[in-house]
mmCIF file of N, CA and C in Angstrom:
data_model
loop_
_atom_site.group_PDB
_atom_site.id
_atom_site.type_symbol
_atom_site.label_atom_id
_atom_site.label_comp_id
_atom_site.label_asym_id
_atom_site.label_seq_id
_atom_site.Cartn_x
_atom_site.Cartn_y
_atom_site.Cartn_z
ATOM 1 N N UNK A 1 144.294 21.359 77.455
ATOM 2 C CA UNK A 1 144.237 20.589 78.671
ATOM 3 C C UNK A 1 142.839 20.698 79.251
ATOM 4 N N UNK A 2 142.331 19.581 79.682
ATOM 5 C CA UNK A 2 141.043 19.547 80.356
ATOM 6 C C UNK A 2 141.262 19.651 81.855
ATOM 7 N N UNK A 3 140.195 19.909 82.587
ATOM 8 C CA UNK A 3 140.316 19.964 84.031
ATOM 9 C C UNK A 3 139.022 20.354 84.682
ATOM 10 N N UNK A 4 139.047 20.344 85.996
ATOM 11 C CA UNK A 4 137.862 20.757 86.728
ATOM 12 C C UNK A 4 138.227 21.212 88.135
ATOM 13 N N UNK A 5 137.380 22.061 88.665
ATOM 14 C CA UNK A 5 137.425 22.472 90.056
ATOM 15 C C UNK A 5 136.258 21.768 90.737
ATOM 16 N N UNK A 6 136.444 21.313 91.964
ATOM 17 C CA UNK A 6 135.315 20.752 92.713
ATOM 18 C C UNK A 6 135.001 21.698 93.869
ATOM 19 N N UNK A 7 133.733 22.087 93.969
ATOM 20 C CA UNK A 7 133.336 23.122 94.924
ATOM 21 C C UNK A 7 132.449 22.654 96.067
ATOM 22 N N UNK A 8 131.857 21.477 96.014
ATOM 23 C CA UNK A 8 131.008 21.112 97.132
ATOM 24 C C UNK A 8 130.172 19.868 96.921
ATOM 25 N N UNK A 9 129.709 19.620 95.709
ATOM 26 C CA UNK A 9 128.879 18.438 95.480
ATOM 27 C C UNK A 9 129.682 17.156 95.627
ATOM 28 N N UNK A 10 130.941 17.211 95.311
ATOM 29 C CA UNK A 10 131.847 16.073 95.459
ATOM 30 C C UNK A 10 133.240 16.636 95.695
ATOM 31 N N UNK A 11 134.135 15.753 96.126
ATOM 32 C CA UNK A 11 135.478 16.263 96.392
ATOM 33 C C UNK A 11 136.524 15.317 95.824
ATOM 34 N N UNK A 12 137.643 15.184 96.443
ATOM 35 C CA UNK A 12 138.802 14.531 95.839
ATOM 36 C C UNK A 12 138.522 13.149 95.265
ATOM 37 N N UNK A 13 137.988 12.276 96.080
ATOM 38 C CA UNK A 13 137.822 10.902 95.606
ATOM 39 C C UNK A 13 136.935 10.847 94.371
ATOM 40 N N UNK A 14 135.802 11.511 94.410
ATOM 41 C CA UNK A 14 134.864 11.482 93.278
ATOM 42 C C UNK A 14 135.439 12.242 92.080
ATOM 43 N N UNK A 15 136.117 13.347 92.318
ATOM 44 C CA UNK A 15 136.718 14.107 91.216
ATOM 45 C C UNK A 15 137.769 13.267 90.494
ATOM 46 N N UNK A 16 138.600 12.575 91.250
ATOM 47 C CA UNK A 16 139.612 11.704 90.654
ATOM 48 C C UNK A 16 138.943 10.571 89.896
ATOM 49 N N UNK A 17 137.930 9.981 90.493
ATOM 50 C CA UNK A 17 137.209 8.885 89.845
ATOM 51 C C UNK A 17 136.564 9.336 88.530
ATOM 52 N N UNK A 18 135.915 10.488 88.531
ATOM 53 C CA UNK A 18 135.267 10.995 87.313
ATOM 54 C C UNK A 18 136.288 11.277 86.212
ATOM 55 N N UNK A 19 137.376 11.925 86.563
ATOM 56 C CA UNK A 19 138.414 12.229 85.568
ATOM 57 C C UNK A 19 139.017 10.939 85.022
ATOM 58 N N UNK A 20 139.333 10.020 85.899
ATOM 59 C CA UNK A 20 139.948 8.754 85.495
ATOM 60 C C UNK A 20 139.033 7.959 84.562
ATOM 61 N N UNK A 21 137.763 7.863 84.924
ATOM 62 C CA UNK A 21 136.818 7.113 84.087
ATOM 63 C C UNK A 21 136.626 7.766 82.721
ATOM 64 N N UNK A 22 136.558 9.081 82.685
ATOM 65 C CA UNK A 22 136.398 9.775 81.411
ATOM 66 C C UNK A 22 137.610 9.524 80.507
ATOM 67 N N UNK A 23 138.788 9.658 81.070
ATOM 68 C CA UNK A 23 140.008 9.518 80.274
ATOM 69 C C UNK A 23 140.248 8.075 79.831
ATOM 70 N N UNK A 24 140.103 7.129 80.748
ATOM 71 C CA UNK A 24 140.463 5.746 80.416
ATOM 72 C C UNK A 24 139.321 4.940 79.818
ATOM 73 N N UNK A 25 138.108 5.173 80.276
ATOM 74 C CA UNK A 25 136.977 4.382 79.766
ATOM 75 C C UNK A 25 136.298 5.068 78.587
ATOM 76 N N UNK A 26 135.867 6.306 78.777
ATOM 77 C CA UNK A 26 135.133 7.005 77.712
ATOM 78 C C UNK A 26 136.042 7.395 76.548
ATOM 79 N N UNK A 27 137.222 7.946 76.841
ATOM 80 C CA UNK A 27 138.151 8.336 75.778
ATOM 81 C C UNK A 27 139.020 7.169 75.315
ATOM 82 N N UNK A 28 139.123 6.128 76.124
ATOM 83 C CA UNK A 28 139.889 4.945 75.755
ATOM 84 C C UNK A 28 141.399 5.104 75.791
ATOM 85 N N UNK A 29 141.893 6.035 76.588
ATOM 86 C CA UNK A 29 143.341 6.233 76.685
ATOM 87 C C UNK A 29 143.939 5.133 77.567
ATOM 88 N N UNK A 30 145.009 4.537 77.098
ATOM 89 C CA UNK A 30 145.686 3.447 77.790
ATOM 90 C C UNK A 30 146.262 3.941 79.114
ATOM 91 N N UNK A 31 145.824 3.338 80.217
ATOM 92 C CA UNK A 31 146.289 3.788 81.534
ATOM 93 C C UNK A 31 147.788 3.592 81.717
ATOM 94 N N UNK A 32 148.384 2.694 80.956
ATOM 95 C CA UNK A 32 149.825 2.472 81.057
ATOM 96 C C UNK A 32 150.634 3.639 80.493
ATOM 97 N N UNK A 33 149.979 4.529 79.745
ATOM 98 C CA UNK A 33 150.637 5.715 79.184
ATOM 99 C C UNK A 33 150.469 6.939 80.090
ATOM 100 N N UNK A 34 149.838 6.761 81.252
ATOM 101 C CA UNK A 34 149.503 7.889 82.111
ATOM 102 C C UNK A 34 150.329 7.907 83.393
ATOM 103 N N UNK A 35 150.624 9.118 83.835
ATOM 104 C CA UNK A 35 151.254 9.397 85.124
ATOM 105 C C UNK A 35 150.437 10.502 85.775
ATOM 106 N N UNK A 36 150.488 10.587 87.092
ATOM 107 C CA UNK A 36 149.801 11.681 87.776
ATOM 108 C C UNK A 36 150.760 12.371 88.738
ATOM 109 N N UNK A 37 150.465 13.627 88.997
ATOM 110 C CA UNK A 37 151.188 14.373 90.019
ATOM 111 C C UNK A 37 150.216 14.744 91.124
ATOM 112 N N UNK A 38 150.752 14.886 92.320
ATOM 113 C CA UNK A 38 149.992 15.382 93.463
ATOM 114 C C UNK A 38 150.881 16.369 94.210
ATOM 115 N N UNK A 39 150.258 17.288 94.923
ATOM 116 C CA UNK A 39 151.019 18.173 95.804
ATOM 117 C C UNK A 39 151.686 17.296 96.863
ATOM 118 N N UNK A 40 152.934 17.559 97.175
ATOM 119 C CA UNK A 40 153.728 16.652 98.015
ATOM 120 C C UNK A 40 153.138 16.385 99.395
ATOM 121 N N UNK A 41 152.308 17.276 99.919
ATOM 122 C CA UNK A 41 151.697 17.079 101.237
ATOM 123 C C UNK A 41 150.312 16.436 101.160
ATOM 124 N N UNK A 42 149.822 16.154 99.972
ATOM 125 C CA UNK A 42 148.450 15.666 99.800
ATOM 126 C C UNK A 42 148.396 14.133 99.796
ATOM 127 N N UNK A 43 148.470 13.550 100.989
ATOM 128 C CA UNK A 43 148.407 12.092 101.135
ATOM 129 C C UNK A 43 147.065 11.540 100.662
ATOM 130 N N UNK A 44 146.016 12.311 100.883
ATOM 131 C CA UNK A 44 144.677 11.868 100.504
ATOM 132 C C UNK A 44 144.590 11.622 98.996
ATOM 133 N N UNK A 45 145.021 12.585 98.191
ATOM 134 C CA UNK A 45 144.989 12.415 96.735
ATOM 135 C C UNK A 45 145.914 11.280 96.308
ATOM 136 N N UNK A 46 147.086 11.196 96.908
ATOM 137 C CA UNK A 46 148.030 10.115 96.600
ATOM 138 C C UNK A 46 147.360 8.756 96.793
ATOM 139 N N UNK A 47 146.695 8.573 97.923
ATOM 140 C CA UNK A 47 146.043 7.295 98.221
ATOM 141 C C UNK A 47 144.827 7.039 97.337
ATOM 142 N N UNK A 48 144.089 8.080 96.979
ATOM 143 C CA UNK A 48 142.952 7.889 96.060
ATOM 144 C C UNK A 48 143.435 7.437 94.686
ATOM 145 N N UNK A 49 144.550 7.982 94.206
ATOM 146 C CA UNK A 49 145.084 7.539 92.918
ATOM 147 C C UNK A 49 145.484 6.069 92.970
ATOM 148 N N UNK A 50 146.068 5.646 94.068
ATOM 149 C CA UNK A 50 146.423 4.231 94.210
ATOM 150 C C UNK A 50 145.162 3.368 94.183
ATOM 151 N N UNK A 51 144.141 3.809 94.892
ATOM 152 C CA UNK A 51 142.894 3.040 94.999
ATOM 153 C C UNK A 51 142.119 3.024 93.681
ATOM 154 N N UNK A 52 141.929 4.167 93.067
ATOM 155 C CA UNK A 52 141.061 4.299 91.889
ATOM 156 C C UNK A 52 141.753 3.830 90.614
ATOM 157 N N UNK A 53 142.988 4.249 90.408
ATOM 158 C CA UNK A 53 143.696 3.905 89.170
ATOM 159 C C UNK A 53 144.527 2.633 89.306
ATOM 160 N N UNK A 54 144.770 2.220 90.548
ATOM 161 C CA UNK A 54 145.614 1.058 90.760
ATOM 162 C C UNK A 54 147.080 1.345 90.494
ATOM 163 N N UNK A 55 147.453 2.616 90.563
ATOM 164 C CA UNK A 55 148.832 3.010 90.282
ATOM 165 C C UNK A 55 149.785 2.575 91.397
ATOM 166 N N UNK A 56 150.984 2.211 90.991
ATOM 167 C CA UNK A 56 152.067 1.999 91.945
ATOM 168 C C UNK A 56 152.654 3.370 92.289
ATOM 169 N N UNK A 57 153.445 3.404 93.346
ATOM 170 C CA UNK A 57 154.006 4.677 93.811
ATOM 171 C C UNK A 57 154.801 5.409 92.731
ATOM 172 N N UNK A 58 155.457 4.680 91.829
ATOM 173 C CA UNK A 58 156.293 5.330 90.816
ATOM 174 C C UNK A 58 155.490 6.024 89.720
ATOM 175 N N UNK A 59 154.189 5.785 89.648
ATOM 176 C CA UNK A 59 153.331 6.458 88.665
ATOM 177 C C UNK A 59 152.670 7.712 89.251
ATOM 178 N N UNK A 60 152.863 7.932 90.568
ATOM 179 C CA UNK A 60 152.291 9.090 91.258
ATOM 180 C C UNK A 60 153.458 9.954 91.727
ATOM 181 N N UNK A 61 153.604 11.111 91.128
ATOM 182 C CA UNK A 61 154.765 11.966 91.365
ATOM 183 C C UNK A 61 154.380 13.096 92.313
ATOM 184 N N UNK A 62 155.116 13.201 93.400
ATOM 185 C CA UNK A 62 154.868 14.266 94.379
ATOM 186 C C UNK A 62 155.630 15.520 93.946
ATOM 187 N N UNK A 63 154.908 16.629 93.829
ATOM 188 C CA UNK A 63 155.500 17.899 93.405
ATOM 189 C C UNK A 63 155.390 18.890 94.568
ATOM 190 N N UNK A 64 156.513 19.482 94.940
ATOM 191 C CA UNK A 64 156.547 20.370 96.105
ATOM 192 C C UNK A 64 156.498 21.844 95.737
ATOM 193 N N UNK A 65 156.166 22.154 94.511
ATOM 194 C CA UNK A 65 156.169 23.556 94.081
ATOM 195 C C UNK A 65 154.751 24.061 93.861
ATOM 196 N N UNK A 66 154.657 25.322 93.485
ATOM 197 C CA UNK A 66 153.354 25.921 93.199
ATOM 198 C C UNK A 66 152.704 25.307 91.960
ATOM 199 N N UNK A 67 153.442 24.494 91.202
ATOM 200 C CA UNK A 67 152.839 23.790 90.065
ATOM 201 C C UNK A 67 151.688 22.905 90.512
ATOM 202 N N UNK A 68 151.708 22.466 91.748
ATOM 203 C CA UNK A 68 150.658 21.589 92.246
ATOM 204 C C UNK A 68 149.926 22.172 93.450
ATOM 205 N N UNK A 69 149.883 23.495 93.530
ATOM 206 C CA UNK A 69 149.060 24.164 94.537
ATOM 207 C C UNK A 69 148.508 25.429 93.899
ATOM 208 N N UNK A 70 147.187 25.498 93.778
ATOM 209 C CA UNK A 70 146.535 26.595 93.079
ATOM 210 C C UNK A 70 146.046 27.637 94.076
ATOM 211 N N UNK A 71 146.188 28.910 93.705
ATOM 212 C CA UNK A 71 145.623 29.995 94.509
ATOM 213 C C UNK A 71 145.222 31.141 93.592
ATOM 214 N N UNK A 72 144.327 31.976 94.112
ATOM 215 C CA UNK A 72 143.878 33.142 93.348
ATOM 216 C C UNK A 72 144.849 34.301 93.484
ATOM 217 N N UNK A 73 145.707 34.233 94.447
ATOM 218 C CA UNK A 73 146.633 35.324 94.720
ATOM 219 C C UNK A 73 147.078 35.245 96.159
ATOM 220 N N UNK A 74 147.349 36.393 96.755
ATOM 221 C CA UNK A 74 147.841 36.407 98.130
ATOM 222 C C UNK A 74 146.792 35.971 99.132
ATOM 223 N N UNK A 75 145.514 36.202 98.826
ATOM 224 C CA UNK A 75 144.424 35.754 99.695
ATOM 225 C C UNK A 75 143.328 35.145 98.830
ATOM 226 N N UNK A 76 142.474 34.372 99.489
ATOM 227 C CA UNK A 76 141.344 33.772 98.783
ATOM 228 C C UNK A 76 141.403 32.256 98.759
ATOM 229 N N UNK A 77 140.479 31.642 98.019
ATOM 230 C CA UNK A 77 140.428 30.179 97.944
ATOM 231 C C UNK A 77 141.718 29.616 97.356
ATOM 232 N N UNK A 78 142.092 28.437 97.839
ATOM 233 C CA UNK A 78 143.300 27.788 97.342
ATOM 234 C C UNK A 78 143.254 26.305 97.679
ATOM 235 N N UNK A 79 144.149 25.566 97.086
ATOM 236 C CA UNK A 79 144.216 24.148 97.400
ATOM 237 C C UNK A 79 145.158 23.389 96.496
ATOM 238 N N UNK A 80 145.423 22.142 96.872
ATOM 239 C CA UNK A 80 146.332 21.310 96.092
ATOM 240 C C UNK A 80 145.735 20.905 94.756
ATOM 241 N N UNK A 81 146.607 20.592 93.818
ATOM 242 C CA UNK A 81 146.200 20.124 92.491
ATOM 243 C C UNK A 81 146.717 18.711 92.274
ATOM 244 N N UNK A 82 146.092 18.050 91.333
ATOM 245 C CA UNK A 82 146.578 16.765 90.848
ATOM 246 C C UNK A 82 146.451 16.806 89.337
ATOM 247 N N UNK A 83 147.531 16.483 88.646
ATOM 248 C CA UNK A 83 147.552 16.579 87.187
ATOM 249 C C UNK A 83 147.758 15.197 86.580
ATOM 250 N N UNK A 84 147.189 14.998 85.398
ATOM 251 C CA UNK A 84 147.363 13.748 84.665
ATOM 252 C C UNK A 84 148.203 14.048 83.428
ATOM 253 N N UNK A 85 149.245 13.252 83.223
ATOM 254 C CA UNK A 85 150.163 13.414 82.100
ATOM 255 C C UNK A 85 150.127 12.185 81.205
ATOM 256 N N UNK A 86 150.221 12.435 79.899
ATOM 257 C CA UNK A 86 150.270 11.371 78.902
ATOM 258 C C UNK A 86 151.704 11.220 78.399
ATOM 259 N N UNK A 87 152.188 9.986 78.351
ATOM 260 C CA UNK A 87 153.538 9.681 77.874
ATOM 261 C C UNK A 87 153.481 9.369 76.382
ATOM 262 N N UNK A 88 154.050 10.252 75.568
ATOM 263 C CA UNK A 88 154.061 10.067 74.112
ATOM 264 C C UNK A 88 155.140 9.098 73.638
ATOM 265 N N UNK A 89 155.988 8.624 74.535
ATOM 266 C CA UNK A 89 156.985 7.628 74.167
ATOM 267 C C UNK A 89 158.403 8.153 74.174
ATOM 268 N N UNK A 90 159.334 7.209 74.263
ATOM 269 C CA UNK A 90 160.735 7.588 74.419
ATOM 270 C C UNK A 90 161.399 8.088 73.139
ATOM 271 N N UNK A 91 160.659 8.154 72.041
ATOM 272 C CA UNK A 91 161.208 8.759 70.820
ATOM 273 C C UNK A 91 161.230 10.289 70.914
ATOM 274 N N UNK A 92 160.564 10.828 71.946
ATOM 275 C CA UNK A 92 160.563 12.273 72.186
ATOM 276 C C UNK A 92 161.429 12.593 73.393
ATOM 277 N N UNK A 93 161.997 13.784 73.396
ATOM 278 C CA UNK A 93 162.814 14.230 74.521
ATOM 279 C C UNK A 93 161.913 14.721 75.644
ATOM 280 N N UNK A 94 162.415 14.595 76.853
ATOM 281 C CA UNK A 94 161.700 15.117 78.006
ATOM 282 C C UNK A 94 161.607 14.104 79.119
ATOM 283 N N UNK A 95 161.553 14.625 80.336
ATOM 284 C CA UNK A 95 161.456 13.772 81.514
ATOM 285 C C UNK A 95 160.131 13.943 82.214
ATOM 286 N N UNK A 96 159.944 13.137 83.220
ATOM 287 C CA UNK A 96 158.718 13.176 84.015
ATOM 288 C C UNK A 96 158.547 14.537 84.693
ATOM 289 N N UNK A 97 157.316 14.906 85.002
ATOM 290 C CA UNK A 97 157.082 16.145 85.743
ATOM 291 C C UNK A 97 157.912 16.159 87.030
ATOM 292 N N UNK A 98 158.485 17.299 87.319
ATOM 293 C CA UNK A 98 159.308 17.450 88.505
ATOM 294 C C UNK A 98 160.771 17.113 88.293
ATOM 295 N N UNK A 99 161.102 16.547 87.138
ATOM 296 C CA UNK A 99 162.497 16.208 86.849
ATOM 297 C C UNK A 99 163.206 17.404 86.215
ATOM 298 N N UNK A 100 164.517 17.320 86.109
ATOM 299 C CA UNK A 100 165.302 18.415 85.533
ATOM 300 C C UNK A 100 164.993 18.662 84.062
ATOM 301 N N UNK A 101 164.546 17.653 83.353
ATOM 302 C CA UNK A 101 164.254 17.821 81.923
ATOM 303 C C UNK A 101 162.761 17.680 81.617
ATOM 304 N N UNK A 102 161.932 18.189 82.524
ATOM 305 C CA UNK A 102 160.480 18.072 82.380
ATOM 306 C C UNK A 102 159.902 18.900 81.233
ATOM 307 N N UNK A 103 160.650 19.805 80.667
ATOM 308 C CA UNK A 103 160.110 20.707 79.649
ATOM 309 C C UNK A 103 160.084 20.128 78.242
ATOM 310 N N UNK A 104 160.460 18.885 78.074
ATOM 311 C CA UNK A 104 160.403 18.268 76.754
ATOM 312 C C UNK A 104 158.972 17.946 76.345
ATOM 313 N N UNK A 105 158.836 17.293 75.210
ATOM 314 C CA UNK A 105 157.512 16.983 74.658
ATOM 315 C C UNK A 105 157.015 15.579 74.979
ATOM 316 N N UNK A 106 157.795 14.798 75.691
ATOM 317 C CA UNK A 106 157.387 13.411 75.935
ATOM 318 C C UNK A 106 156.154 13.318 76.829
ATOM 319 N N UNK A 107 156.156 14.015 77.956
ATOM 320 C CA UNK A 107 155.047 13.946 78.915
ATOM 321 C C UNK A 107 154.239 15.237 78.828
ATOM 322 N N UNK A 108 152.985 15.114 78.437
ATOM 323 C CA UNK A 108 152.129 16.284 78.235
ATOM 324 C C UNK A 108 150.951 16.226 79.204
ATOM 325 N N UNK A 109 150.722 17.334 79.896
ATOM 326 C CA UNK A 109 149.593 17.409 80.821
ATOM 327 C C UNK A 109 148.285 17.426 80.039
ATOM 328 N N UNK A 110 147.374 16.513 80.399
ATOM 329 C CA UNK A 110 146.077 16.454 79.718
ATOM 330 C C UNK A 110 144.906 16.763 80.643
ATOM 331 N N UNK A 111 145.154 16.813 81.961
ATOM 332 C CA UNK A 111 144.055 17.072 82.898
ATOM 333 C C UNK A 111 144.613 17.702 84.154
ATOM 334 N N UNK A 112 143.826 18.608 84.756
ATOM 335 C CA UNK A 112 144.216 19.237 86.010
ATOM 336 C C UNK A 112 143.021 19.256 86.942
ATOM 337 N N UNK A 113 143.179 18.643 88.095
ATOM 338 C CA UNK A 113 142.158 18.660 89.143
ATOM 339 C C UNK A 113 142.602 19.657 90.208
ATOM 340 N N UNK A 114 141.726 20.576 90.573
ATOM 341 C CA UNK A 114 142.036 21.565 91.606
ATOM 342 C C UNK A 114 141.090 21.336 92.776
ATOM 343 N N UNK A 115 141.651 21.102 93.943
ATOM 344 C CA UNK A 115 140.859 20.814 95.139
ATOM 345 C C UNK A 115 140.843 22.041 96.050
ATOM 346 N N UNK A 116 139.770 22.793 95.982
ATOM 347 C CA UNK A 116 139.640 24.041 96.738
ATOM 348 C C UNK A 116 139.276 23.718 98.187
ATOM 349 N N UNK A 117 140.281 23.477 99.009
ATOM 350 C CA UNK A 117 139.988 23.070 100.377
ATOM 351 C C UNK A 117 140.469 24.059 101.432
ATOM 352 N N UNK A 118 141.135 25.115 101.017
ATOM 353 C CA UNK A 118 141.652 26.087 101.975
ATOM 354 C C UNK A 118 141.236 27.504 101.591
ATOM 355 N N UNK A 119 141.385 28.387 102.562
ATOM 356 C CA UNK A 119 141.208 29.824 102.359
ATOM 357 C C UNK A 119 142.478 30.490 102.872
ATOM 358 N N UNK A 120 143.173 31.209 101.995
ATOM 359 C CA UNK A 120 144.359 31.958 102.400
ATOM 360 C C UNK A 120 143.867 33.291 102.944
ATOM 361 N N UNK A 121 143.890 33.444 104.261
ATOM 362 C CA UNK A 121 143.341 34.631 104.916
ATOM 363 C C UNK A 121 144.336 35.786 104.863
ATOM 364 N N UNK A 122 145.563 35.504 105.220
ATOM 365 C CA UNK A 122 146.660 36.467 105.118
ATOM 366 C C UNK A 122 147.861 35.717 104.549
ATOM 367 N N UNK A 123 148.944 36.437 104.345
ATOM 368 C CA UNK A 123 150.149 35.789 103.809
ATOM 369 C C UNK A 123 150.589 34.604 104.667
ATOM 370 N N UNK A 124 150.393 34.712 105.980
ATOM 371 C CA UNK A 124 150.872 33.689 106.907
ATOM 372 C C UNK A 124 149.778 32.814 107.504
ATOM 373 N N UNK A 125 148.518 33.029 107.115
ATOM 374 C CA UNK A 125 147.433 32.260 107.737
ATOM 375 C C UNK A 125 146.536 31.625 106.680
ATOM 376 N N UNK A 126 146.463 30.302 106.739
ATOM 377 C CA UNK A 126 145.601 29.523 105.842
ATOM 378 C C UNK A 126 144.675 28.668 106.703
ATOM 379 N N UNK A 127 143.381 28.699 106.380
ATOM 380 C CA UNK A 127 142.422 27.869 107.129
ATOM 381 C C UNK A 127 141.712 26.906 106.190
#
C-alpha cells in the first residue's frame, strides 16, 4: 500500500489531488474501480473527494472507527485518514470498507492519506 503524511507544505486538498492524479493519470487506474474512505467527522476531506475525483456520495465511505483516525498513541500528533480502495470485481468475495464482510479480497486498500491536524495532549484533550 502506498501513502503519505502531509506535514505543512500542503494539506488535505493538495494531498488528495496529488494522490488522485498519481493513481488515475500517472498509473492509469480506472477511477470507476476506486472507492475512498474518510473519517466520519471529516467533512472537509469528503467534500474534497467530491470536488477532485468527481465522486458521488456512494463512492465516499464514512468510517467511524480508528481505521480512519491515526495516532501515535495516547498522546502526540494525530488526525483523520482517507484511504483509496481498488475494486477487483464481483468474482471475488468481500464487501466495501466498513461493511460486515469487508475482510474479503474484492476491495483492497492501495493508498492511505494521513492528515496530521491535531495534537492529543491528554486522554481527554485534543487540540
